[in-house]
Each structure stands twice: as structure tokens, then as C-alpha cells.
XYZ file of C-alpha atoms in Angstrom:
580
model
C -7.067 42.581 -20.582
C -6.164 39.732 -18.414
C -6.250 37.763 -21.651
C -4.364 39.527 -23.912
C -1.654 39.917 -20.501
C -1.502 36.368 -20.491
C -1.142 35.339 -24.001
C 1.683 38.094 -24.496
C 3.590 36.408 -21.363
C 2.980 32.736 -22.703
C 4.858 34.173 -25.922
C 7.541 35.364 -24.015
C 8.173 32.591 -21.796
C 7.995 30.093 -24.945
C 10.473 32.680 -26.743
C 12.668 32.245 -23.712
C 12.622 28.901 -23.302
C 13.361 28.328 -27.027
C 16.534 30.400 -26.637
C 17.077 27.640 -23.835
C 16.635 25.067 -26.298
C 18.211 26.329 -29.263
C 21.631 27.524 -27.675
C 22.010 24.535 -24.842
C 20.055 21.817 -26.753
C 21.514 22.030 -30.144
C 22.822 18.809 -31.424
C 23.063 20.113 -35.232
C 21.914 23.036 -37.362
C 18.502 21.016 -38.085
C 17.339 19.968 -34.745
C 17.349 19.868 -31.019
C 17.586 17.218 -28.332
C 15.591 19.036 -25.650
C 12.818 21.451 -26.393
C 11.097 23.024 -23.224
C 8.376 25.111 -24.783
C 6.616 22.019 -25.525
C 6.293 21.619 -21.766
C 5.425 25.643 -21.455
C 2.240 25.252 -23.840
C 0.644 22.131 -22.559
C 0.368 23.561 -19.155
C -0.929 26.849 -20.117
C -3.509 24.508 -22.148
C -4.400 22.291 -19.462
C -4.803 25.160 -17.124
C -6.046 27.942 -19.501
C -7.703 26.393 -22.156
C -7.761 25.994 -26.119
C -8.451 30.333 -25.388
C -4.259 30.273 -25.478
C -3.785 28.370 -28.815
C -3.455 31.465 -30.818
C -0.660 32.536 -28.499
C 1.094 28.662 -28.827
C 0.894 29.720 -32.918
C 2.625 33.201 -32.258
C 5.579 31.940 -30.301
C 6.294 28.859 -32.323
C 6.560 31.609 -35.656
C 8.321 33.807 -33.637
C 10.489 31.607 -32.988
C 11.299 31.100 -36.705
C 11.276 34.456 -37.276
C 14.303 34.898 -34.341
C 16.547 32.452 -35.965
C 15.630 33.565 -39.863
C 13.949 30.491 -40.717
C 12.316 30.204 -44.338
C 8.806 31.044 -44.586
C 8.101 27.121 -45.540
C 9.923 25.757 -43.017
C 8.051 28.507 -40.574
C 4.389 27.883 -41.534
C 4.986 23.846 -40.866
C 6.492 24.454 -37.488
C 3.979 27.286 -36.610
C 1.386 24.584 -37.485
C 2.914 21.762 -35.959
C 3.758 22.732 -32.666
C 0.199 24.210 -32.146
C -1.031 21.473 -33.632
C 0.686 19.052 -30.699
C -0.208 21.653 -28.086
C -3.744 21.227 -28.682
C -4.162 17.126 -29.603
C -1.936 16.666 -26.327
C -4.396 18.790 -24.737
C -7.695 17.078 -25.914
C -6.103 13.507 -25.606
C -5.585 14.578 -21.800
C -9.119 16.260 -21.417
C -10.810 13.397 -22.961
C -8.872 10.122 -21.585
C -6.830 10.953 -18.872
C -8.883 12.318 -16.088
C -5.922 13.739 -15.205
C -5.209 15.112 -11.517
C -3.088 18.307 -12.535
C -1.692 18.513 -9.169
C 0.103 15.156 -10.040
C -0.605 13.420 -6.910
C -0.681 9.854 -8.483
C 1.855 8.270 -10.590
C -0.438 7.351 -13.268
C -1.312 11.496 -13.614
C 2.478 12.101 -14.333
C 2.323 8.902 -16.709
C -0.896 9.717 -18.873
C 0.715 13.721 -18.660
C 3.547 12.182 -20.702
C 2.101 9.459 -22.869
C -0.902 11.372 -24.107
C 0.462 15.058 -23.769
C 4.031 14.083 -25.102
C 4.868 11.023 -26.725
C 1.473 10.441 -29.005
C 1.284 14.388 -30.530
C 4.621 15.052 -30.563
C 4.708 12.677 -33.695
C 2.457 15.573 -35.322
C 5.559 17.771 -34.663
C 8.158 15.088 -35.945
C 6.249 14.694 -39.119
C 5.164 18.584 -39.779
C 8.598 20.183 -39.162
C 11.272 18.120 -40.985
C 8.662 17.851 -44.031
C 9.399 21.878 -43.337
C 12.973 21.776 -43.058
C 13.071 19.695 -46.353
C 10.772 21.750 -48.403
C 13.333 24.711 -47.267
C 16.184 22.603 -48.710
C 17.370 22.648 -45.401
C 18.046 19.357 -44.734
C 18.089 15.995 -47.783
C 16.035 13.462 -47.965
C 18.719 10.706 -47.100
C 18.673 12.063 -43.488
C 15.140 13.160 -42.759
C 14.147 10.174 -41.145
C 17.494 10.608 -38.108
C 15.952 14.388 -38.059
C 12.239 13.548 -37.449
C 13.416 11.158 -34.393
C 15.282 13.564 -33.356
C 12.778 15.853 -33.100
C 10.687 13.804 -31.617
C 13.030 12.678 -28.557
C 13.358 16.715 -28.095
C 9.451 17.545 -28.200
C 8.680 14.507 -25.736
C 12.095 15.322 -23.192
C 10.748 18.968 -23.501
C 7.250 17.780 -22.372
C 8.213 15.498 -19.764
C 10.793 17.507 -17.716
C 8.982 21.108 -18.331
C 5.018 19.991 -18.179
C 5.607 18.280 -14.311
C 7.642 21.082 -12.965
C 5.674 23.613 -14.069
C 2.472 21.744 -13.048
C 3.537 21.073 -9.501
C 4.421 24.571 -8.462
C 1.001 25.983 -10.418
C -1.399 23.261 -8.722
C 0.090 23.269 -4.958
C -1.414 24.716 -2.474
C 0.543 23.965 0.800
C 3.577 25.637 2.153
C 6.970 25.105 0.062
C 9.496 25.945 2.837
C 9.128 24.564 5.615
C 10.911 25.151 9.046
C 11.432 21.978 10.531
C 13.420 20.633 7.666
C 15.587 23.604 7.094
C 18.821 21.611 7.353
C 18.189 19.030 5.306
C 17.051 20.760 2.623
C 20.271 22.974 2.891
C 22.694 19.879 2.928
C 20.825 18.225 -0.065
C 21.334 21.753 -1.978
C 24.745 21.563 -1.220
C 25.435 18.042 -1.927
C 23.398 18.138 -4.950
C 25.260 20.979 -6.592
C 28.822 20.039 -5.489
C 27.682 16.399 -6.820
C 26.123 18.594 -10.304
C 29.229 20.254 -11.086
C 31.700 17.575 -10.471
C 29.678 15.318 -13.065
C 28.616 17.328 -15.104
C 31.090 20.413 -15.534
C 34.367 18.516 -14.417
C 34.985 20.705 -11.097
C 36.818 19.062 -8.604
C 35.488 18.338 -5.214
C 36.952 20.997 -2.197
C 39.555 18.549 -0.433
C 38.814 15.368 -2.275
C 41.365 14.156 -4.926
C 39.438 11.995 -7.723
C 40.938 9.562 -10.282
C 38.141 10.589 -12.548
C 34.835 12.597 -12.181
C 32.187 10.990 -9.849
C 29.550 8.849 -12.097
C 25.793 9.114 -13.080
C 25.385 6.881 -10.025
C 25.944 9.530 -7.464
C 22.664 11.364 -8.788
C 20.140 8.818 -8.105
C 20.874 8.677 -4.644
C 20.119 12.551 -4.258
C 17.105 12.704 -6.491
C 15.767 9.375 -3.752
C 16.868 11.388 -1.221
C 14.846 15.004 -2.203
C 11.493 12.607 -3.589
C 11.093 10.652 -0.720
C 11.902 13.768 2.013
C 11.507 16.882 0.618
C 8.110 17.212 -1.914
C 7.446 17.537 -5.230
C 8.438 21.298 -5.648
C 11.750 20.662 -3.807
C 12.432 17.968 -6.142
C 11.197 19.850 -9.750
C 14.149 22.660 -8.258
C 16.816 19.550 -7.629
C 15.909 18.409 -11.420
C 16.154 21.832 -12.273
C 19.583 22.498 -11.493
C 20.847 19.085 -12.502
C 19.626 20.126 -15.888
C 20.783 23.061 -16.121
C 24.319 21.702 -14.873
C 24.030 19.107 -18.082
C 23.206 21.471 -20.568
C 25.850 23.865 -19.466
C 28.548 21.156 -19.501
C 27.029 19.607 -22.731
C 27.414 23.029 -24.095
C 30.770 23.751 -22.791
C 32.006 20.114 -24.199
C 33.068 19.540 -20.654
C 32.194 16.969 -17.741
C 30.130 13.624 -18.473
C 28.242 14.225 -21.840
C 30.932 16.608 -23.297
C 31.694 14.282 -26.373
C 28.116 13.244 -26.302
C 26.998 15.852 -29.068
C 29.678 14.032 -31.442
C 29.667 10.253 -30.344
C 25.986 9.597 -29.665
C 24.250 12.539 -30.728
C 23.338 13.044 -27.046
C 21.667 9.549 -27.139
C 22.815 8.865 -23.391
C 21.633 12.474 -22.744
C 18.357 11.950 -23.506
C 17.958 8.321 -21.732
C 19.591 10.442 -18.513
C 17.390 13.615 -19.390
C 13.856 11.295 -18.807
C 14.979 9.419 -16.588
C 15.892 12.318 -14.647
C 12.248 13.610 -15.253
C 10.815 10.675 -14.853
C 12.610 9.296 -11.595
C 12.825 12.111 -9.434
C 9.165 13.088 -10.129
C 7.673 9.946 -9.247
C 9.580 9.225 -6.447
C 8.204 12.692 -4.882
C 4.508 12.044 -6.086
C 5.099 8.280 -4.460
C 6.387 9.995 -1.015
C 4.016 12.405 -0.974
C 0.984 9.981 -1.392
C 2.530 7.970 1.504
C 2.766 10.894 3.807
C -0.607 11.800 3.171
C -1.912 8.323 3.845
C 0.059 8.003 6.543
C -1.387 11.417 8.085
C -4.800 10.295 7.106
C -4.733 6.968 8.740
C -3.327 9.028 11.511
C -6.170 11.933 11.525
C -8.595 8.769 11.117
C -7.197 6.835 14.308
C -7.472 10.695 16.097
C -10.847 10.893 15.020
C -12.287 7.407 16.511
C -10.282 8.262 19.372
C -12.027 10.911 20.228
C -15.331 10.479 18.280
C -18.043 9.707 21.087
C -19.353 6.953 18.730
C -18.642 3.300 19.228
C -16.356 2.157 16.289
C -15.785 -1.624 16.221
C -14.174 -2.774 13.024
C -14.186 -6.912 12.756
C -12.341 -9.135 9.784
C -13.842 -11.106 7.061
C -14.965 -13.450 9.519
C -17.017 -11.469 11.785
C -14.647 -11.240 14.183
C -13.834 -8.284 16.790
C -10.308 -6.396 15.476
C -10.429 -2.960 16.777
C -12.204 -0.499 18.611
C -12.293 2.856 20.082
C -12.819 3.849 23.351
C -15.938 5.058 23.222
C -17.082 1.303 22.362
C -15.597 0.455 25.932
C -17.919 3.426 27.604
C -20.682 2.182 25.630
C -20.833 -1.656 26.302
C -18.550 -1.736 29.196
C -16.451 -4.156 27.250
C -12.263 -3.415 27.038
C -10.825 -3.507 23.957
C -8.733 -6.581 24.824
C -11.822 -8.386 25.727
C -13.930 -8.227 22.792
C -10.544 -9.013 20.438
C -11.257 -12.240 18.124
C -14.468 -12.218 19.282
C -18.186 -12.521 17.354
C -19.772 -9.303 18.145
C -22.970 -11.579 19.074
C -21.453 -11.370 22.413
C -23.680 -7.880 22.408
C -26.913 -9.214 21.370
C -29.500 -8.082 23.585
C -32.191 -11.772 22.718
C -34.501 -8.763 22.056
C -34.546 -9.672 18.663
C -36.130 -12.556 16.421
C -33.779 -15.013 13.990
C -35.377 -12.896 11.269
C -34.570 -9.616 12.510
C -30.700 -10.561 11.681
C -31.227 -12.385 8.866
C -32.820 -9.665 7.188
C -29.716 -7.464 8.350
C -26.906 -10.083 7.066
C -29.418 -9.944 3.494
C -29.034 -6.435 2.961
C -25.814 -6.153 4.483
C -24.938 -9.236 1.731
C -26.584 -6.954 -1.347
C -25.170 -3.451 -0.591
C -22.417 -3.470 1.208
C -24.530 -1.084 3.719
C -27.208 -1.533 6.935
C -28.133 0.965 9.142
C -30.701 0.707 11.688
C -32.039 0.568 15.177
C -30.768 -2.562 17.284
C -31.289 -3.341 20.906
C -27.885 -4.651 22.371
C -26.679 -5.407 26.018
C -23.874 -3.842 28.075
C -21.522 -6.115 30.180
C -23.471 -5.601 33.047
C -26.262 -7.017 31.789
C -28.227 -3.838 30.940
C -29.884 -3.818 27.540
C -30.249 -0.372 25.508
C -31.238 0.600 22.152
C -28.098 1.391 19.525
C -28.231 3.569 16.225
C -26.229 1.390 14.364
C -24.424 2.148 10.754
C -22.375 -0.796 9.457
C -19.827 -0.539 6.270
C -18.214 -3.029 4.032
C -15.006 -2.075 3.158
C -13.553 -4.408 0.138
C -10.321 -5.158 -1.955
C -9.827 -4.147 -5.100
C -10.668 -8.074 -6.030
C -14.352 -7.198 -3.873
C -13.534 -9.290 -1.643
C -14.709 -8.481 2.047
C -11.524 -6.738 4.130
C -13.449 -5.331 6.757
C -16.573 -4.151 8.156
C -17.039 -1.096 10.378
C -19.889 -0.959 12.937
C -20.285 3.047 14.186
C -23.454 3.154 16.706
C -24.200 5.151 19.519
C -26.815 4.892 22.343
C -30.474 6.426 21.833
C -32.131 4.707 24.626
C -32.541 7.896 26.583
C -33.367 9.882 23.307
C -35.704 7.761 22.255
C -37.509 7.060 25.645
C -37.575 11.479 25.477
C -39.474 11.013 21.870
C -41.767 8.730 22.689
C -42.387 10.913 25.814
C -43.135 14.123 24.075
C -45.114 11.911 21.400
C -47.163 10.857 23.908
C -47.786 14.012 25.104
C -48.872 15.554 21.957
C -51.370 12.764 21.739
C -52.851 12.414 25.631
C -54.300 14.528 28.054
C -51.173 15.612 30.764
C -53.560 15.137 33.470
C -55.562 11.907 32.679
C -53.293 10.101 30.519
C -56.432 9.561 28.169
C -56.286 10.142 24.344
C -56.860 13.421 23.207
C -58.759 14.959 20.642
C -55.930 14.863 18.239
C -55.306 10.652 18.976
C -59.128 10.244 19.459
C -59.894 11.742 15.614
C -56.759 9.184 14.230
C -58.405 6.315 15.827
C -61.954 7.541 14.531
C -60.304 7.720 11.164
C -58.688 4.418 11.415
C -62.312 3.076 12.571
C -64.071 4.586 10.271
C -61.961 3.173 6.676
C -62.311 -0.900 8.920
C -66.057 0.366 9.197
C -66.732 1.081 5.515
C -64.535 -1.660 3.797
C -66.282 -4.588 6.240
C -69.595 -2.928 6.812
C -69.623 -2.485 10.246
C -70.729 -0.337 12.824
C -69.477 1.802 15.501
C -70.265 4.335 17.949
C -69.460 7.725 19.247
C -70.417 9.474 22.768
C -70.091 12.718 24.040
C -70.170 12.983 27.575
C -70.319 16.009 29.554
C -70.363 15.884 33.932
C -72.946 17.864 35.475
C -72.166 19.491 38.716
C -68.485 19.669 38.179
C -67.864 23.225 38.525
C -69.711 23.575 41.947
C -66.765 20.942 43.036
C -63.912 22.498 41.224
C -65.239 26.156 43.310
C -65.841 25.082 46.697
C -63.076 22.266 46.926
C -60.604 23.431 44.788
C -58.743 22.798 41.681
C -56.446 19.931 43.360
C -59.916 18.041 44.469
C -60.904 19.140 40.586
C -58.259 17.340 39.048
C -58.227 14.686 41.526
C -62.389 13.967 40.150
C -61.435 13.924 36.745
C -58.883 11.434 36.962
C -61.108 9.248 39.234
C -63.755 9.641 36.163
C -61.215 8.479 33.569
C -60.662 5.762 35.641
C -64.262 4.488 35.850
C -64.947 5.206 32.329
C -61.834 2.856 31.005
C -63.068 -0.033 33.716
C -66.528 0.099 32.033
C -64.880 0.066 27.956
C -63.408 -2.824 25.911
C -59.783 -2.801 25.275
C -60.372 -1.990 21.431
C -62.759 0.719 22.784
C -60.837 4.676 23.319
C -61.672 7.000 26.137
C -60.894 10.450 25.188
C -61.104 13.306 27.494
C -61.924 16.644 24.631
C -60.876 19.332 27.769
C -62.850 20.794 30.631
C -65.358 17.996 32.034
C -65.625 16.659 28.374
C -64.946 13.245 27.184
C -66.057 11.180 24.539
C -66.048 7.163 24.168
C -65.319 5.369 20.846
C -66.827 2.505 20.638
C -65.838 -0.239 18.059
C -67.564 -2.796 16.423
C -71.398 -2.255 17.347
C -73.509 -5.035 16.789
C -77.102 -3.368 17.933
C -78.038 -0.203 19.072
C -78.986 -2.007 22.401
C -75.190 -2.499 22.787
C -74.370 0.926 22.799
C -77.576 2.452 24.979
C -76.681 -0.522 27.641
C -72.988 0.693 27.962
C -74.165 4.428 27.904
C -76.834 3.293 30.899
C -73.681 1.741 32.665
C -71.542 4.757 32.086
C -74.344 6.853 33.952
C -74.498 5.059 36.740
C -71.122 4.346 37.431
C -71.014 8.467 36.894
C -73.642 8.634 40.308
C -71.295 6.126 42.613
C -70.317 8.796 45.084
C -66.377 9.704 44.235
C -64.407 9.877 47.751
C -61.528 12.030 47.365
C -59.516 12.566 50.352
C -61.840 13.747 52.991
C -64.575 15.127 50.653
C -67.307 12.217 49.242
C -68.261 13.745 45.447
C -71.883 13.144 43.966
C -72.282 14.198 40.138
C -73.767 13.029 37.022
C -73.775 12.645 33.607
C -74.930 13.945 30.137
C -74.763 11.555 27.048
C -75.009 11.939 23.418
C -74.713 9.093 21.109
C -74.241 8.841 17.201
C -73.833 5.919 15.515
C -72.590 5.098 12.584
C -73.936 4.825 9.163
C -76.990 5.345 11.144
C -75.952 9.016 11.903
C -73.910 10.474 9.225
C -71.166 8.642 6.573
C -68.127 11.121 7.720
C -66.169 12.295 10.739
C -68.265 15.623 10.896
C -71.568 14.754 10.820
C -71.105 11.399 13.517
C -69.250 14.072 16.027
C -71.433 17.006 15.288
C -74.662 14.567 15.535
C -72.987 13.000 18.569
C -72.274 16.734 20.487
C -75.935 17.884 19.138
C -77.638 14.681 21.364
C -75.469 15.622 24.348
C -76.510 19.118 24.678
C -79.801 17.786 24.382
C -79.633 15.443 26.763
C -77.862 18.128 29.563
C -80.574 20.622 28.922
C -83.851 17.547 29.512
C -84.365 17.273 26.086
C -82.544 13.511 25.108
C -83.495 11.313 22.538
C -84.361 7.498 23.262
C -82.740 5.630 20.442
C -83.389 2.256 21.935
């Protein structure tokens, strides 16, 4: 239903707008120098879709049908206008890429060139041939009627299609407040201006020689493009048009012997460039405002963005920044101006680290990363840094735009809670989750060089009589003194693990001979029967110790720690295994 609502109000509008044409535009009995409908159907194609042609058909025969046309001359201009409804359409579709809200001057060109002037030569051709088959018009003047026609289809196209487009498309308030006055004295202006030209009234309280000129209409159409939007200006055109027509019409004003000298040649040159002029004028203003309020929003934005922003020239020199850059680096904007931003480099990194940074910076146009820099004060912290190339339409380099911010503190937090998940809280030793990476990491070395390595369990005897009678605090405070003997008696590439409770385990890498391994497991032992003094309270315990080795003990993970765990219980309950 929507549909069918539609289509039957396209057909009345383009009925409507022919009446327009045919009664104001009428420059003989064969042909028209202004034709809006054309304008009517390529909107409602561009925004509808080829779904409307059939309606484009019914009000061009309509039409016809209103004025008594021949059923010749009908069927060709039926056929023709639908016919440039639809190429205008699919030229626009396919090569214009066309911004319907008309907020680039090359949108309101292509809308013209492809939607008007190229397919309304299908028009020109179709409809005359029509008009001659009818014996309507003779040969010896077809060619004056099918330009003619065509000036009226493309006029129609290019003062109809815009208007119509820009009041569709936009989205943002038409009336607005602030510039109530000035719209109201450019209304008035305008139409006193209108009718003076163009219908021969005479100005309240001025006394004229002659009727202003076409020169006084430029000024106003400047004057509503550059200060009062698109829509504003589509209403100014609007009513100068109208005001045109009417006088045209009325054979009074500027163009009233136009019809008969020219065949409203100078019309038609006004007519576009009144379409024309005033329309790209308002698109032009409008794209300036809207850069203007973007570069404005932008320069809001760094203002207040807690991000660094420091934008420096084609040669790498400091032009702006924001003032978060000055709480970041302690540097004032007028002290870092014309500078090299090396002045932040930290000497943290190597000659390589930037050249790799200037290489892809070089290839892409792009480099983000992680860079230690230093403050003014000397302090050096750790930047997220994102850096852009902005480039001319030439690509050449303009400018490039460094936003960073400072992660020192959230990165020293990571690495915290990443050590965490991987150490004991109360030892600082590897856990079991670190401890079964490194066995892992041993294990692959072990197999790809044939080597071999070793794995003990050990388990403290008499620990829980201490933890009962002294405490938890004394507990803890035995443990740690453990871990501490256990690392003094290890290699650097060796790990000390502490598993929970009074468990730890050693890895120990690169094992020559099994003597190696029972001599450090004999140390281990007796460094576990020093007496521990903690506080006030002297601490005797002991030791139980498994060992597996491997391949000697198992190929995998499992079987080593399981082996390992198996010759530690043994060992706590009397029953250990010499291996040496």
C-alpha cells in the first residue's frame, strides 16, 4: 500500500509540475524552455528506486493525455521521458558515487551531467521524432525543437533535482533562532529585489530610471549560500523562479520580450546559472562551516583528551601540542616548539630500536608501540605511543601526529599480578604453574640436544610440630628461611619451586652424571639439618628427597614428576632408593 500511495503521488506531483511547465514555460506550441518533472522523477529514482519507473511512464502519458496530444506523439514522449528517468538514474548509480545530500560540489555536478545533460538527449531525440510523426511540427524546424527540448529537460533537472534533494536528504534543523533576522531581511530584500526585476514593480520610496538589473541577484543568492544553508537557499531560488516565470508569462519585467527576441535564450543561461550558482555557493559554505566546526570539535577534543598529542612538520619538528603533553613530560608547549622530539628520548633504547620505528613508520604511514621516554625532570617512564602520517593529496608528508599516554604504573601493576600468578606470595619461589613451563621448556632443549636433567621432590619433616607449638608467623618465617637455603645451594639456570604446604621441588638443568644430582641432593639435606634461628626460637628439621631423572625415568612430564613424588614418599616413610 505504501507503494501504490507513493507512485499515485509521484503522478500527481509530475502532473502538477507539468502544468508548471506547460503554462509558465511555454515558448511555442511545440516545446518548453523549462520542464520540472524531469527534476521530480530523478529524485524519486535516486531515492526510491527503478520500483517507481512505471509511475515516471504514467505521468509522462498523462500528461499527453491532459493537453490532447496524438497517440504517436504520446507513446514517444511516454517512452522518452521514462527512458531519461531511468539512464540518468543508472549513469548516477553506476559512476557517480553520488552523496544525495549534496554536500560536495562535485555531487551537485555529476547530479547534473549524468542525471541531466547526457539522457536528456534520449528525450530530445524521442519526442520531436513524436511531434513530427504527429505532423505537429516540419522537418525544416525539428532540429531548433529538439534543442529546445533539450535546454528544458536539463534546466528542469538542474533547478528541480537539487532542491528537492536537499530538503529530502537533510537532517538538521531548517530554522534556526539565532539567525532569525537575517533570514527575514534577505526574504525581504530578495523579493522586493524579485519583483522589481522581474515583474516591473517599483521599489516603496525609491524612484528608478529603469528596473534594477540581473546584477542585483547575485549578490543575494552569495548572501543566502554563504549564511543561510542549502534549504534556505533552494527557497531563495525558488521564489526568484517563480518571480521569472510569472513575469515571463505576463510579458512584463526583464525577460518579457524574451519569448519573442531570443526564444528565452537569456532565460535559460539566467535559469542555470541561477541553479547552478546559488546551489553551490550553499554546498561550498556549508562544507566550510562544517570543517570549520570540526577542526574546532578536534582542537576541543585534544584539549581535553588526557592523551599527549604532539603533532611535528615534515621535518620532525615540534608544532603543536595539547596540554596533556605538558602534564605528561613536564615540557610547555612553547618549549618544545621547533624542536626534535628526541629531546624525550629516554637512552633506554638501542640505534636499532628507532631505526626499525622510522622503517615502518617510512612503509605505512603507521607505528604504534611501547617506548620508554623521559620527563623534564629527568624521570624516565614507559609511553603507549601511536604515531600517524598525515599526507597531501601529492603524498607528500604534511604532518605526523604522536598520541601516547603513560603505562608505567599500569604496566609495573601487570607485571605484578603476572608475577603473582606464577610465584608463591609467601616465598617468592616459582610455583607449580611457572615450575611445569620451565619443565616444558627443559624438557623440548633436553630432547632436541640429548641431554639430561633432573627433578626433586622435597618434602620437610618435622614442620608441623613447629608450625603448632610456635605458630604460623614462626611457620612462615621457616619456610622462607628454607627457600632461601635451597636457592644458595642451586645454579642460576636451576628453579626452586615451592608445590604448597612444606613441599618444594628443584629443577635441575643440564645433568651430566647421576653423581651430580645425588651430591646436590646430599647438600640439600644437610643444609636442611643447620639449625634455623628464627627470632628467639633455634629450629631443627629435616628432609625427604625423591629424585627422577630424565630419560632415565620416564620420556614425559608425568611419568618424571610422578616417578620423582613416588621416590620421595619412599624416602619419608625409610624406604629410599640409592641411585648412586
Amino acid at each position: 500500500m505504501p507503494y501504490i500511495a507513493k507512485s499515485a503521488g509521484l503522478v500527481i506531483a509530475y502532473l502538477a509540475l507539468a502544468k508548471i511547465g506547460l503554462v509558465f514555460g511555454a515558448v511555442s506550441s511545440s516545446a518548453t524552455i523549462f520542464w520540472p518533472p524531469g527534476g521530480l522523477v530523478l529524485v524519486a529514482l535516486l531515492l526510491g528506486g527503478g520500483r517507481y519507473l512505471p509511475a515516471v511512464f504514467l505521468g509522462a502519458y498523462l500528461t499527453t493525455v491532459m493537453i490532447h496530444a496524438p497517440l504517436i506523439f504520446a507513446a514517444a514522449f511516454s517512452v522518452g521521458a521514462t527512458l531519461k528517468a531511468y539512464v540518468g538514474y543508472s549513469l548516477i548509480r553506476r559512476y557517480g558515487n553520488l552523496d544525495l545530500s549534496l554536500s560536495r560540489l562535485r555531487d551537485l555536478y555529476l547530479l547534473i551531467l549524468l542525471g541531466g545533460v547526457v539522457p536528456s538527449l534520449i528525450s530530445a531525440v524521442l519526442s520531436p521524432l513524436g511531434l513530427l510523426a504527429s505532423g505537429m511540427v516540419t522537418r525544416d524546424i525539428l532540429h531548433d525543437v529538439m534543442w529546445q527540448w533539450w535546454r528544458a529537460d536539463v534546466l528542469g533537472i538542474a533547478f528541480v533535482a537539487p532542491i528537492i534533494l536537499v530538503f529530502a536528504r537533510q537532517q538538521s534543523r531548517f530554522f534556526k533562532v539565532r539567525r532569525t533576522w537575517e533570514m527575514g531581511a534577505l526574504w525581504v530584500l530578495s523579493f522586493v529585489v524579485g519583483q522589481n526585476i522581474f515583474l516591473g514593480w517599483r521599489l516603496p520610496g525609491i524612484t528608478l530610471n529603469e528596473p534594477l538589473g540581473l546584477t542585483w541577484v547575485y549578490p543575494l543568492l552569495i548572501w543566502a549560500g554563504l549564511r543561510t544553508g542549502r534549504r534556505n537557499t533552494a527557497l531563495i531560488q525558488v521564489m526568484f523562479m517563480t518571480q521569472v516565470l510569472a513575469g515571463a508569462y505576463l510579458q512584463t519585467g526583464y525577460f518579457a520580450d524574451d519569448f519573442v527576441r531570443y526564444g528565452m535564450a537569456n532565460f535559460w543561461l539566467f535559469a542555470m546559472l541561477l541553479a547552478v550558482a546559488g546551489m553551490a555557493l550553499s554546498i561550498l559554505s556549508t562544507a566550510q562551516r562544517k570543517a570549520m566546526h570540526q577542526i574546532a570539535l578536534n582542537a576541543k577534543v585534544s584539549a581535553v583528551s588526557s592523551d599527549g598529542i604532539v603533532i611535528v612538520g615534515a621535518d620532525n619538528r615540534i608544532e603543536e601540542t595539547n596540554p596533556a603533553f605538558t602534564t605528561l613530560t613536564g615540557y610547555t608547549r612553547e618549549e618544545v616548539l621547533g624542536k626534535d622530539p628526541r629531546l624525550l628520548a629516554s637512552g633506554k633504547h638501542e640505534r636499532e630500536f628507532y631505526a626499525d620505528m622510522w622503517q615502518v613508520l617510512l612503509a605505512t604511514g603507521h607505528w604504534e608501540g611501547e617506548i620508554w621516554n623521559r620527563r623534564k625532570d629527568g624521570e624516565a617512564y614507559l609511553e603507549q605511543l601511536s604515531i600517524h602520517t598525515l599526507k597531501d593529496a601529492q603524498g607528500k608528508v604534511v604532518n605526523r601526529i604522536g598520541i601516547f599516554s603513560d603505562i608505567t604504573q599500569m604496566k609495573a601493576e601487570q607485571e605484578t599480578v603476572a608475577h603473582h600468578a606464577q610465584h608463591d606470595f609467601l616465598t617468592g619461589l616459582p610455583n607449580r604453574l611457572l615450575f611445569r613451563d620451565r619443565f616444558n621448556q627443559q624438557l623440548a632443549v633436553a630432547k632436541r640436544y640429548s641431554k639430561k636433567f633432573a627433578v626433586m621432590y622435597i618434602d620437610l619433616d618435622r614442620f608441623k610440630p613447629v608450625n603448632d607449638t610456635l605458630g604460623h608467623q614462626v611457620g612462615d618465617q621457616l619456610l622462607m628461611a628454607v627457600a632461601d637455603r635451597l636457592k644458595s645451594l642451586v645454579r642460576e639456570i636451576d628453579t626452586v619451586s615451592r608445590f604448597g604446604g612444606d613441599e618444594f621441588a628443584i629443577l635441575v638443568s643440564e645433568v651430566m652424571t647421576q653423581k651430580d644430582v645425588t651430591n646436590l641432593a646430599e647438600k640439600i639435606q644437610a643444609a636442611l639439618r643447620q639449625p634455623f634461628v628464627l627470632e628467639s626460637h633455634t629450629v631443627n628439621i629435616s628432609g625427604s628427597l625423591g629424585i627422577a631423572i630424565y630419560p632415565d625415568d620416564g620420556f614425559d612430564m608425568e611419568t618424571i614428576l610422578n616417578n620423582a613424588d613416588t621416590a620421595m614418599y619412599q624416602a619419608k616413610h625409610g624406604d629410599a632408593r640409592d641411585r648412586g
